[in-house]
Every structure is written in structure tokens, then in C-alpha cells.
CSV table of N, CA and C in Angstrom, one decimal:
chain,number,residue,atom,x,y,z
A,1,MET,N,0.8,-1.2,0.0
A,1,MET,CA,0.0,0.0,0.0
A,1,MET,C,0.9,1.2,0.0
A,2,ARG,N,0.5,2.2,-0.8
A,2,ARG,CA,1.3,3.4,-0.9
A,2,ARG,C,1.1,4.3,0.3
A,3,PHE,N,2.1,5.1,0.6
A,3,PHE,CA,2.1,5.9,1.8
A,3,PHE,C,0.9,6.9,1.8
A,4,SER,N,0.6,7.5,0.7
A,4,SER,CA,-0.5,8.5,0.6
A,4,SER,C,-1.8,7.8,0.9
A,5,THR,N,-2.0,6.6,0.4
A,5,THR,CA,-3.2,5.8,0.6
A,5,THR,C,-3.3,5.5,2.1
A,6,ALA,N,-2.2,5.0,2.7
A,6,ALA,CA,-2.3,4.6,4.1
A,6,ALA,C,-2.5,5.9,5.0
A,7,LEU,N,-2.0,7.0,4.6
A,7,LEU,CA,-2.3,8.2,5.3
A,7,LEU,C,-3.8,8.6,5.3
A,8,PHE,N,-4.4,8.5,4.1
A,8,PHE,CA,-5.8,8.7,4.0
A,8,PHE,C,-6.6,7.8,4.8
A,9,HIS,N,-6.2,6.5,4.8
A,9,HIS,CA,-7.0,5.5,5.7
A,9,HIS,C,-6.8,5.9,7.1
A,10,ALA,N,-5.6,6.3,7.6
A,10,ALA,CA,-5.4,6.6,9.0
A,10,ALA,C,-6.2,7.9,9.3
A,11,LYS,N,-6.2,8.9,8.5
A,11,LYS,CA,-7.0,10.1,8.7
A,11,LYS,C,-8.5,9.8,8.8
A,12,ASN,N,-9.0,9.1,7.9
A,12,ASN,CA,-10.4,8.8,7.8
A,12,ASN,C,-10.8,7.9,9.0
A,13,ALA,N,-10.0,7.0,9.4
A,13,ALA,CA,-10.3,6.2,10.6
A,13,ALA,C,-10.3,7.1,11.9
A,14,ALA,N,-9.3,7.9,11.9
A,14,ALA,CA,-9.2,8.8,13.1
A,14,ALA,C,-10.5,9.8,13.2
A,15,LEU,N,-10.9,10.3,12.0
A,15,LEU,CA,-12.0,11.2,12.0
A,15,LEU,C,-13.3,10.4,12.3
A,16,LEU,N,-13.4,9.2,11.9
A,16,LEU,CA,-14.6,8.4,12.2
A,16,LEU,C,-14.6,8.1,13.7
A,17,VAL,N,-13.5,7.7,14.3
A,17,VAL,CA,-13.4,7.4,15.7
A,17,VAL,C,-13.7,8.7,16.5
A,18,LEU,N,-13.2,9.8,16.1
A,18,LEU,CA,-13.4,11.1,16.8
A,18,LEU,C,-14.9,11.4,16.7
A,19,LEU,N,-15.5,11.3,15.6
A,19,LEU,CA,-17.0,11.6,15.4
A,19,LEU,C,-17.8,10.7,16.3
A,20,TRP,N,-17.6,9.4,16.3
A,20,TRP,CA,-18.4,8.5,17.1
A,20,TRP,C,-18.1,8.6,18.6
A,21,ALA,N,-16.8,8.6,18.9
A,21,ALA,CA,-16.5,8.7,20.4
A,21,ALA,C,-16.9,10.0,21.0
A,22,GLY,N,-16.7,11.1,20.2
A,22,GLY,CA,-17.1,12.4,20.7
A,22,GLY,C,-18.6,12.5,20.9
A,23,SER,N,-19.3,12.0,19.9
A,23,SER,CA,-20.8,12.0,20.0
A,23,SER,C,-21.3,11.2,21.1
A,24,LEU,N,-20.7,10.0,21.3
A,24,LEU,CA,-21.2,9.2,22.4
A,24,LEU,C,-20.8,9.8,23.8
A,25,TRP,N,-19.7,10.5,23.9
A,25,TRP,CA,-19.3,11.2,25.1
A,25,TRP,C,-20.2,12.3,25.4
A,26,ALA,N,-20.6,13.1,24.3
A,26,ALA,CA,-21.4,14.3,24.5
A,26,ALA,C,-22.8,14.0,24.8
A,27,TYR,N,-23.3,12.9,24.3
A,27,TYR,CA,-24.8,12.6,24.4
A,27,TYR,C,-25.4,12.8,25.8
A,28,PRO,N,-24.7,12.3,26.9
A,28,PRO,CA,-25.3,12.5,28.2
A,28,PRO,C,-25.4,13.9,28.7
A,29,GLN,N,-24.6,14.8,28.1
A,29,GLN,CA,-24.5,16.2,28.5
A,29,GLN,C,-25.5,17.1,27.8
A,30,LEU,N,-26.2,16.5,26.8
A,30,LEU,CA,-27.2,17.3,26.0
A,30,LEU,C,-28.4,17.6,26.8
A,31,PRO,N,-29.0,18.8,26.6
A,31,PRO,CA,-30.3,19.1,27.2
A,31,PRO,C,-31.5,18.3,26.5
A,32,ASP,N,-32.7,18.5,27.0
A,32,ASP,CA,-33.8,17.7,26.5
A,32,ASP,C,-34.2,18.1,25.1
A,33,ALA,N,-33.8,19.3,24.6
A,33,ALA,CA,-34.1,19.7,23.3
A,33,ALA,C,-32.8,20.1,22.6
A,34,MET,N,-32.7,19.7,21.3
A,34,MET,CA,-31.6,20.0,20.5
A,34,MET,C,-32.0,20.6,19.1
A,35,PRO,N,-31.1,21.3,18.4
A,35,PRO,CA,-31.5,21.8,17.1
A,35,PRO,C,-31.9,20.7,16.2
A,36,GLY,N,-33.0,20.9,15.5
A,36,GLY,CA,-33.5,19.9,14.5
A,36,GLY,C,-33.1,20.3,13.1
A,37,HIS,N,-32.9,21.6,12.8
A,37,HIS,CA,-32.6,22.1,11.5
A,37,HIS,C,-32.0,23.5,11.6
A,38,PHE,N,-31.2,23.8,10.6
A,38,PHE,CA,-30.6,25.1,10.5
A,38,PHE,C,-30.9,25.7,9.1
A,39,ASP,N,-31.1,27.0,9.0
A,39,ASP,CA,-31.2,27.6,7.7
A,39,ASP,C,-29.8,27.8,7.0
A,40,LEU,N,-29.8,28.4,5.9
A,40,LEU,CA,-28.5,28.6,5.2
A,40,LEU,C,-27.5,29.5,5.9
A,41,LEU,N,-28.0,30.4,6.8
A,41,LEU,CA,-27.2,31.2,7.6
A,41,LEU,C,-26.7,30.7,8.9
A,42,GLY,N,-27.2,29.4,9.2
A,42,GLY,CA,-26.8,28.7,10.4
A,42,GLY,C,-27.8,29.0,11.6
A,43,GLN,N,-28.9,29.7,11.3
A,43,GLN,CA,-29.9,30.0,12.3
A,43,GLN,C,-30.7,28.7,12.6
A,44,VAL,N,-31.0,28.4,13.8
A,44,VAL,CA,-31.9,27.3,14.2
A,44,VAL,C,-33.3,27.5,13.7
A,45,SER,N,-33.8,26.6,12.8
A,45,SER,CA,-35.1,26.7,12.3
A,45,SER,C,-36.1,26.2,13.3
A,46,TYR,N,-35.8,25.1,13.9
A,46,TYR,CA,-36.6,24.5,15.0
A,46,TYR,C,-35.8,23.6,15.9
A,47,ARG,N,-36.3,23.3,17.0
A,47,ARG,CA,-35.7,22.4,18.0
A,47,ARG,C,-36.5,21.1,18.1
A,48,THR,N,-35.9,20.1,18.5
A,48,THR,CA,-36.6,18.8,18.6
A,48,THR,C,-36.1,18.1,19.8
A,49,ASP,N,-36.9,17.1,20.2
A,49,ASP,CA,-36.5,16.3,21.4
A,49,ASP,C,-35.1,15.6,21.1
A,50,THR,N,-34.3,15.6,22.2
A,50,THR,CA,-33.0,15.0,22.1
A,50,THR,C,-33.2,13.5,22.3
A,51,THR,N,-32.8,12.7,21.2
A,51,THR,CA,-32.8,11.2,21.4
A,51,THR,C,-31.5,10.7,20.8
A,52,LEU,N,-31.1,9.5,21.2
A,52,LEU,CA,-29.9,9.0,20.8
A,52,LEU,C,-29.8,8.8,19.3
A,53,ALA,N,-30.9,8.4,18.7
A,53,ALA,CA,-31.0,8.2,17.2
A,53,ALA,C,-30.8,9.6,16.5
A,54,ARG,N,-31.4,10.6,17.0
A,54,ARG,CA,-31.2,11.9,16.3
A,54,ARG,C,-29.8,12.4,16.5
A,55,TRP,N,-29.3,12.2,17.7
A,55,TRP,CA,-27.9,12.7,18.0
A,55,TRP,C,-26.9,12.0,17.2
A,56,LEU,N,-27.1,10.7,16.9
A,56,LEU,CA,-26.1,9.9,16.2
A,56,LEU,C,-26.3,10.0,14.7
A,57,LEU,N,-27.2,10.9,14.2
A,57,LEU,CA,-27.4,11.0,12.8
A,57,LEU,C,-26.1,11.3,12.0
A,58,MET,N,-25.4,12.3,12.5
A,58,MET,CA,-24.1,12.6,11.8
A,58,MET,C,-23.1,11.5,11.8
A,59,PRO,N,-22.9,10.8,12.9
A,59,PRO,CA,-21.9,9.7,12.9
A,59,PRO,C,-22.4,8.5,11.9
A,60,ILE,N,-23.7,8.3,12.0
A,60,ILE,CA,-24.3,7.2,11.1
A,60,ILE,C,-24.1,7.7,9.6
A,61,LEU,N,-24.4,8.9,9.3
A,61,LEU,CA,-24.3,9.4,8.0
A,61,LEU,C,-22.8,9.4,7.6
A,62,GLY,N,-21.9,9.7,8.5
A,62,GLY,CA,-20.5,9.7,8.2
A,62,GLY,C,-20.0,8.3,7.8
A,63,LEU,N,-20.5,7.3,8.6
A,63,LEU,CA,-20.1,5.9,8.4
A,63,LEU,C,-20.7,5.4,7.1
A,64,LEU,N,-21.9,5.7,6.8
A,64,LEU,CA,-22.5,5.3,5.5
A,64,LEU,C,-21.8,5.9,4.3
A,65,LEU,N,-21.6,7.2,4.4
A,65,LEU,CA,-20.9,7.9,3.2
A,65,LEU,C,-19.5,7.4,3.0
A,66,THR,N,-18.8,7.2,4.1
A,66,THR,CA,-17.4,6.7,4.0
A,66,THR,C,-17.4,5.3,3.5
A,67,ALA,N,-18.3,4.4,4.0
A,67,ALA,CA,-18.4,3.0,3.4
A,67,ALA,C,-18.7,3.1,1.9
A,68,THR,N,-19.6,3.9,1.5
A,68,THR,CA,-20.0,4.0,0.1
A,68,THR,C,-18.8,4.5,-0.7
A,69,LEU,N,-18.1,5.5,-0.3
A,69,LEU,CA,-16.9,6.0,-1.0
A,69,LEU,C,-15.8,4.9,-1.1
A,70,TYR,N,-15.6,4.3,0.0
A,70,TYR,CA,-14.6,3.2,0.0
A,70,TYR,C,-15.0,2.0,-0.9
A,71,GLY,N,-16.3,1.7,-0.9
A,71,GLY,CA,-16.8,0.7,-1.8
A,71,GLY,C,-16.6,1.1,-3.3
A,72,ILE,N,-16.8,2.4,-3.6
A,72,ILE,CA,-16.6,2.8,-5.0
A,72,ILE,C,-15.1,2.7,-5.3
A,73,ALA,N,-14.2,3.1,-4.4
A,73,ALA,CA,-12.8,3.0,-4.6
A,73,ALA,C,-12.3,1.6,-4.8
A,74,HIS,N,-12.9,0.7,-4.1
A,74,HIS,CA,-12.6,-0.8,-4.2
A,74,HIS,C,-13.0,-1.2,-5.6
A,75,LEU,N,-14.2,-0.9,-6.0
A,75,LEU,CA,-14.7,-1.3,-7.3
A,75,LEU,C,-13.8,-0.7,-8.5
A,76,MET,N,-13.3,0.5,-8.3
A,76,MET,CA,-12.4,1.0,-9.3
A,76,MET,C,-11.2,0.1,-9.5
A,77,ARG,N,-10.6,-0.4,-8.4
A,77,ARG,CA,-9.5,-1.3,-8.6
A,77,ARG,C,-9.9,-2.6,-9.2
A,78,ARG,N,-11.0,-3.1,-8.8
A,78,ARG,CA,-11.5,-4.4,-9.3
A,78,ARG,C,-11.9,-4.4,-10.7
A,79,PHE,N,-12.6,-3.3,-11.1
A,79,PHE,CA,-13.2,-3.1,-12.4
A,79,PHE,C,-12.8,-1.8,-13.0
A,80,PRO,N,-11.6,-1.6,-13.4
A,80,PRO,CA,-11.1,-0.3,-13.9
A,80,PRO,C,-11.9,0.2,-15.1
A,81,SER,N,-12.5,-0.6,-15.9
A,81,SER,CA,-13.3,-0.2,-17.0
A,81,SER,C,-14.5,0.6,-16.7
A,82,ILE,N,-15.0,0.5,-15.4
A,82,ILE,CA,-16.2,1.3,-15.0
A,82,ILE,C,-15.9,2.7,-14.6
A,83,MET,N,-14.6,3.0,-14.5
A,83,MET,CA,-14.2,4.3,-14.0
A,83,MET,C,-14.5,5.3,-15.1
A,84,ASN,N,-14.9,6.5,-14.7
A,84,ASN,CA,-15.2,7.6,-15.6
A,84,ASN,C,-14.0,8.5,-15.5
A,85,VAL,N,-13.1,8.4,-16.4
A,85,VAL,CA,-11.9,9.2,-16.5
A,85,VAL,C,-11.9,10.0,-17.7
A,86,PRO,N,-11.2,11.2,-17.6
A,86,PRO,CA,-11.0,12.0,-18.8
A,86,PRO,C,-10.2,11.2,-19.9
A,87,ASP,N,-10.6,11.3,-21.1
A,87,ASP,CA,-10.0,10.5,-22.2
A,87,ASP,C,-9.9,9.0,-21.9
A,88,PRO,N,-11.1,8.4,-21.9
A,88,PRO,CA,-11.1,7.0,-21.5
A,88,PRO,C,-10.4,6.1,-22.6
A,89,ALA,N,-10.4,6.5,-23.8
A,89,ALA,CA,-9.7,5.7,-24.9
A,89,ALA,C,-8.2,5.6,-24.6
A,90,THR,N,-7.6,6.7,-24.2
A,90,THR,CA,-6.2,6.7,-23.8
A,90,THR,C,-6.0,5.9,-22.6
A,91,PHE,N,-6.8,6.0,-21.6
A,91,PHE,CA,-6.7,5.2,-20.4
A,91,PHE,C,-6.7,3.7,-20.7
A,92,GLN,N,-7.6,3.3,-21.6
A,92,GLN,CA,-7.7,1.9,-21.9
A,92,GLN,C,-6.5,1.4,-22.6
A,93,GLN,N,-5.8,2.2,-23.3
A,93,GLN,CA,-4.6,1.8,-24.1
A,93,GLN,C,-3.4,1.7,-23.2
A,94,LEU,N,-3.5,2.2,-22.0
A,94,LEU,CA,-2.3,2.1,-21.0
A,94,LEU,C,-2.1,0.6,-20.7
A,95,THR,N,-0.8,0.3,-20.4
A,95,THR,CA,-0.5,-1.0,-19.9
A,95,THR,C,-1.1,-1.1,-18.5
A,96,PRO,N,-1.4,-2.4,-18.0
A,96,PRO,CA,-2.0,-2.5,-16.6
A,96,PRO,C,-1.2,-1.8,-15.5
A,97,ASP,N,0.1,-1.8,-15.6
A,97,ASP,CA,0.9,-1.2,-14.5
A,97,ASP,C,0.7,0.3,-14.5
A,98,ARG,N,0.6,0.9,-15.7
A,98,ARG,CA,0.4,2.4,-15.9
A,98,ARG,C,-1.1,2.7,-15.5
A,99,ARG,N,-2.0,1.9,-15.9
A,99,ARG,CA,-3.4,2.1,-15.5
A,99,ARG,C,-3.5,2.1,-14.0
A,100,ALA,N,-2.7,1.2,-13.3
A,100,ALA,CA,-2.8,1.2,-11.9
A,100,ALA,C,-2.4,2.5,-11.2
A,101,VAL,N,-1.5,3.2,-11.9
A,101,VAL,CA,-1.1,4.5,-11.3
A,101,VAL,C,-2.3,5.5,-11.3
A,102,VAL,N,-3.0,5.5,-12.4
A,102,VAL,CA,-4.2,6.4,-12.6
A,102,VAL,C,-5.2,5.9,-11.6
A,103,ILE,N,-5.4,4.6,-11.5
A,103,ILE,CA,-6.5,4.1,-10.5
A,103,ILE,C,-6.1,4.5,-9.1
A,104,HIS,N,-4.9,4.4,-8.7
A,104,HIS,CA,-4.5,4.8,-7.4
A,104,HIS,C,-4.7,6.3,-7.1
A,105,LEU,N,-4.4,7.1,-8.1
A,105,LEU,CA,-4.6,8.5,-8.0
A,105,LEU,C,-6.1,8.8,-7.8
A,106,VAL,N,-7.0,8.2,-8.6
A,106,VAL,CA,-8.4,8.5,-8.5
A,106,VAL,C,-8.9,7.9,-7.1
A,107,GLN,N,-8.4,6.8,-6.7
A,107,GLN,CA,-8.8,6.3,-5.4
A,107,GLN,C,-8.4,7.2,-4.3
A,108,ASP,N,-7.2,7.8,-4.4
A,108,ASP,CA,-6.8,8.8,-3.4
A,108,ASP,C,-7.7,10.0,-3.4
A,109,VAL,N,-8.1,10.4,-4.5
A,109,VAL,CA,-9.1,11.5,-4.6
A,109,VAL,C,-10.4,11.1,-3.8
A,110,VAL,N,-10.9,9.9,-4.1
A,110,VAL,CA,-12.1,9.5,-3.4
A,110,VAL,C,-11.9,9.4,-1.9
A,111,TYR,N,-10.7,8.9,-1.5
A,111,TYR,CA,-10.4,8.9,0.0
A,111,TYR,C,-10.3,10.3,0.6
A,112,GLY,N,-9.8,11.2,-0.2
A,112,GLY,CA,-9.7,12.6,0.2
A,112,GLY,C,-11.1,13.2,0.3
A,113,ILE,N,-12.0,12.9,-0.6
A,113,ILE,CA,-13.4,13.4,-0.5
A,113,ILE,C,-14.0,12.8,0.8
A,114,ALA,N,-13.7,11.5,1.1
A,114,ALA,CA,-14.3,10.9,2.4
A,114,ALA,C,-13.7,11.7,3.6
A,115,ALA,N,-12.5,12.1,3.5
A,115,ALA,CA,-11.9,12.9,4.7
A,115,ALA,C,-12.6,14.2,4.8
A,116,LEU,N,-12.8,14.9,3.7
A,116,LEU,CA,-13.5,16.2,3.7
A,116,LEU,C,-14.9,16.0,4.3
A,117,VAL,N,-15.6,15.0,3.8
A,117,VAL,CA,-17.0,14.8,4.3
A,117,VAL,C,-17.0,14.5,5.8
A,118,LEU,N,-16.1,13.7,6.3
A,118,LEU,CA,-16.0,13.4,7.7
A,118,LEU,C,-15.6,14.6,8.5
A,119,LEU,N,-14.7,15.4,8.0
A,119,LEU,CA,-14.3,16.7,8.7
A,119,LEU,C,-15.5,17.6,8.8
A,120,VAL,N,-16.3,17.8,7.8
A,120,VAL,CA,-17.5,18.6,7.8
A,120,VAL,C,-18.5,18.1,8.8
A,121,LEU,N,-18.8,16.8,8.7
A,121,LEU,CA,-19.8,16.2,9.6
A,121,LEU,C,-19.3,16.3,11.1
A,122,THR,N,-18.0,16.2,11.4
A,122,THR,CA,-17.5,16.3,12.7
A,122,THR,C,-17.7,17.7,13.2
A,123,VAL,N,-17.3,18.7,12.4
A,123,VAL,CA,-17.4,20.1,12.8
A,123,VAL,C,-18.9,20.5,13.0
A,124,LEU,N,-19.8,19.9,12.1
A,124,LEU,CA,-21.2,20.2,12.2
A,124,LEU,C,-21.7,19.6,13.5
A,125,GLN,N,-21.3,18.4,13.9
A,125,GLN,CA,-21.7,17.8,15.1
A,125,GLN,C,-21.3,18.6,16.3
A,126,VAL,N,-20.1,19.1,16.3
A,126,VAL,CA,-19.6,20.0,17.4
A,126,VAL,C,-20.4,21.3,17.4
A,127,GLY,N,-20.8,21.8,16.3
A,127,GLY,CA,-21.6,23.0,16.2
A,127,GLY,C,-23.0,22.8,16.8
A,128,ILE,N,-23.6,21.6,16.5
A,128,ILE,CA,-24.9,21.3,17.0
A,128,ILE,C,-24.9,21.1,18.5
A,129,TYR,N,-23.8,20.5,19.0
A,129,TYR,CA,-23.6,20.3,20.4
A,129,TYR,C,-23.5,21.7,21.1
A,130,SER,N,-22.7,22.6,20.5
A,130,SER,CA,-22.6,23.9,21.1
A,130,SER,C,-23.9,24.6,21.2
A,131,VAL,N,-24.7,24.6,20.1
A,131,VAL,CA,-26.0,25.3,20.0
A,131,VAL,C,-26.9,24.7,21.1
A,132,ALA,N,-26.9,23.4,21.2
A,132,ALA,CA,-27.8,22.7,22.1
A,132,ALA,C,-27.4,23.0,23.6
A,133,VAL,N,-26.2,22.9,23.9
A,133,VAL,CA,-25.7,23.1,25.3
A,133,VAL,C,-25.8,24.5,25.8
A,134,TYR,N,-25.4,25.4,24.9
A,134,TYR,CA,-25.4,26.9,25.3
A,134,TYR,C,-26.7,27.6,24.9
A,135,LYS,N,-27.6,26.8,24.4
A,135,LYS,CA,-29.0,27.4,24.0
A,135,LYS,C,-28.9,28.6,23.1
A,136,SER,N,-28.0,28.4,22.2
A,136,SER,CA,-27.7,29.5,21.2
A,136,SER,C,-28.8,29.3,20.1
A,137,SER,N,-28.9,30.3,19.2
A,137,SER,CA,-29.9,30.3,18.1
A,137,SER,C,-29.2,30.2,16.8
A,138,VAL,N,-27.8,30.2,16.8
A,138,VAL,CA,-27.1,30.2,15.5
A,138,VAL,C,-25.8,29.3,15.7
A,139,LEU,N,-25.4,28.6,14.6
A,139,LEU,CA,-24.2,27.8,14.7
A,139,LEU,C,-23.0,28.7,15.0
A,140,PRO,N,-22.0,28.2,15.7
A,140,PRO,CA,-20.8,29.0,15.9
A,140,PRO,C,-20.1,29.4,14.6
A,141,VAL,N,-19.3,30.4,14.7
A,141,VAL,CA,-18.6,30.9,13.5
A,141,VAL,C,-17.7,29.9,12.9
A,142,HIS,N,-17.0,29.1,13.7
A,142,HIS,CA,-16.1,28.1,13.1
A,142,HIS,C,-16.9,27.0,12.3
A,143,THR,N,-18.0,26.7,12.8
A,143,THR,CA,-18.8,25.7,12.1
A,143,THR,C,-19.3,26.3,10.7
A,144,ARG,N,-19.9,27.5,10.8
A,144,ARG,CA,-20.3,28.1,9.5
A,144,ARG,C,-19.2,28.3,8.6
A,145,THR,N,-18.0,28.7,9.1
A,145,THR,CA,-16.8,28.8,8.2
A,145,THR,C,-16.5,27.6,7.5
A,146,VAL,N,-16.4,26.5,8.2
A,146,VAL,CA,-16.1,25.2,7.6
A,146,VAL,C,-17.1,24.7,6.6
A,147,LEU,N,-18.4,24.9,7.0
A,147,LEU,CA,-19.5,24.5,6.1
A,147,LEU,C,-19.4,25.3,4.8
A,148,TRP,N,-19.3,26.6,4.9
A,148,TRP,CA,-19.3,27.5,3.7
A,148,TRP,C,-18.0,27.4,2.9
A,149,SER,N,-16.9,27.1,3.5
A,149,SER,CA,-15.6,27.0,2.8
A,149,SER,C,-15.5,25.6,2.1
A,150,SER,N,-16.2,24.6,2.6
A,150,SER,CA,-16.1,23.3,1.9
A,150,SER,C,-16.8,23.3,0.5
A,151,ILE,N,-17.8,24.2,0.3
A,151,ILE,CA,-18.5,24.2,-1.0
A,151,ILE,C,-17.6,24.7,-2.1
A,152,PRO,N,-16.9,25.9,-1.9
A,152,PRO,CA,-16.0,26.3,-3.0
A,152,PRO,C,-14.8,25.4,-3.1
A,153,LEU,N,-14.4,24.9,-1.9
A,153,LEU,CA,-13.2,23.9,-2.0
A,153,LEU,C,-13.5,22.8,-2.9
A,154,LEU,N,-14.7,22.2,-2.8
A,154,LEU,CA,-15.1,21.1,-3.6
A,154,LEU,C,-15.2,21.5,-5.1
A,155,ALA,N,-15.8,22.7,-5.2
A,155,ALA,CA,-16.0,23.3,-6.6
A,155,ALA,C,-14.7,23.5,-7.3
A,156,VAL,N,-13.6,23.9,-6.6
A,156,VAL,CA,-12.3,24.1,-7.2
A,156,VAL,C,-11.6,22.8,-7.3
A,157,LEU,N,-11.6,21.9,-6.3
A,157,LEU,CA,-10.9,20.7,-6.3
A,157,LEU,C,-11.3,19.7,-7.4
A,158,GLY,N,-12.6,19.7,-7.7
A,158,GLY,CA,-13.2,18.8,-8.7
A,158,GLY,C,-12.5,19.0,-10.0
A,159,PRO,N,-12.6,20.2,-10.6
A,159,PRO,CA,-11.9,20.4,-11.9
A,159,PRO,C,-10.4,20.2,-11.9
A,160,VAL,N,-9.8,20.6,-10.7
A,160,VAL,CA,-8.3,20.4,-10.6
A,160,VAL,C,-8.0,18.9,-10.6
A,161,MET,N,-8.7,18.1,-10.0
A,161,MET,CA,-8.5,16.7,-9.9
A,161,MET,C,-8.7,16.1,-11.3
A,162,VAL,N,-9.8,16.5,-12.0
A,162,VAL,CA,-10.0,16.0,-13.4
A,162,VAL,C,-8.8,16.3,-14.3
A,163,TRP,N,-8.4,17.6,-14.2
A,163,TRP,CA,-7.2,18.1,-15.0
A,163,TRP,C,-6.0,17.2,-14.6
A,164,GLY,N,-5.8,17.0,-13.3
A,164,GLY,CA,-4.6,16.2,-12.9
A,164,GLY,C,-4.6,14.8,-13.4
A,165,VAL,N,-5.8,14.2,-13.3
A,165,VAL,CA,-5.9,12.8,-13.8
A,165,VAL,C,-5.7,12.8,-15.3
A,166,HIS,N,-6.2,13.7,-16.0
A,166,HIS,CA,-6.0,13.8,-17.5
A,166,HIS,C,-4.5,14.0,-17.8
A,167,ARG,N,-3.8,14.9,-17.1
A,167,ARG,CA,-2.4,15.1,-17.4
A,167,ARG,C,-1.6,13.9,-17.1
A,168,ILE,N,-1.9,13.2,-16.0
A,168,ILE,CA,-1.1,12.0,-15.7
A,168,ILE,C,-1.3,10.9,-16.7
A,169,THR,N,-2.6,10.7,-17.1
A,169,THR,CA,-2.9,9.7,-18.1
A,169,THR,C,-2.2,10.0,-19.4
A,170,GLN,N,-2.2,11.3,-19.8
A,170,GLN,CA,-1.5,11.6,-21.1
A,170,GLN,C,0.0,11.4,-20.9
A,171,ARG,N,0.6,11.8,-19.8
A,171,ARG,CA,2.0,11.6,-19.6
A,171,ARG,C,2.4,10.1,-19.6
A,172,LEU,N,1.6,9.3,-18.9
A,172,LEU,CA,1.9,7.9,-18.9
A,172,LEU,C,1.8,7.3,-20.3
A,173,TYR,N,0.8,7.7,-21.1
A,173,TYR,CA,0.6,7.2,-22.4
A,173,TYR,C,1.8,7.6,-23.3
A,174,ARG,N,2.3,8.9,-23.2
A,174,ARG,CA,3.4,9.3,-24.0
A,174,ARG,C,4.7,8.5,-23.6
A,175,GLU,N,4.9,8.3,-22.3
A,175,GLU,CA,6.0,7.5,-21.9
A,175,GLU,C,5.9,6.1,-22.4
A,176,GLN,N,4.8,5.5,-22.5
A,176,GLN,CA,4.5,4.2,-22.9
A,176,GLN,C,4.9,4.1,-24.4
A,177,LYS,N,4.6,5.1,-25.2
A,177,LYS,CA,4.8,5.1,-26.6
A,177,LYS,C,6.2,5.2,-27.0
A,178,ARG,N,7.1,5.7,-26.1
A,178,ARG,CA,8.5,5.8,-26.4
A,178,ARG,C,9.2,4.5,-26.5
């Protein structure tokens, strides 16, 4: 396993453990009512009864999304032809070892997306806890900052990753032709 992949696995595992352990630790400290929904500005739209199921929604969502992304990454390695890569004709002409380089790159992108999702869910859970415990009516600034900055980050990273995968595929193909 490559170092970058192992690093992503370690980060994602740590974020999942932090999200679950922190949520389970915080649950007994929650008041009877917790925020049930926030508007786009982070204002509490309504409050709802605090139950374990409601409180664990973010950790459950994090686990399901991470498992789905890891499943997709696994399928990429097992069935490379199902990958949607820029310039698929060139990708298919690569030798298996060169194709593996592109597959590992795309897998690392997927693992990075999982890390970003887990980070956002963890920060959101901390924000929900803060609003519930301190009876605030708006998410803390750090939570809103992370939520709002993750949107343009994904909007910028998406095209950059596509461009990077395309460049590496082209470079590997040129090297192969020599």
C-alpha cells in the first residue's frame, strides 16, 4: 500500500473514531431539546427532542458515506473499465501497471473526499452540540466557516483533480509510446 493511501486511511479512521467517540461522550450532556434544522445562515429553524437516534445521525451518515466511497474506490481497482476518467480511450490503451497509477490517483481523490466529508460532519456535530448546550440560536462561526468553505473547496478541487488525472494519463501514455 502506498504511503499516501495509508495516510488517507489513517486520517479517515481517526475522523470516524473522533466523530463516534465524541458524539457518544457528549450525548449524556445534552439538554432535553436540540436543534433539528438550520437555515443557510446557520440559524436554528426549529428544535426537537434529544434522542440517541437523532444525536447519532451525523456519525451514522459519516459511516454510511465513508463506506460508500470506500466501496466505490474498491470497485475502481477491481473493475477499472467502469471508471469515468477523462480521455477513456487513452486510459484503456495504457498497460496494466500504468493504468494502476491512474487508478491509485483516483482512489486517493475518493479517499480525500471521504476525509472532507468526515471533517465537515464532525465540525457540524460540534456546532450542533454547542448550540444545544449553550442554548444558542445560531451555529458557531467556526462551524459556519467550515461549512461554507467546503463548498467552494469542492468546486475548485473537482476540476483540478480531473485536470490532474487527465495530465497524468497523457504523460503515462506518452512514456509508454517511447
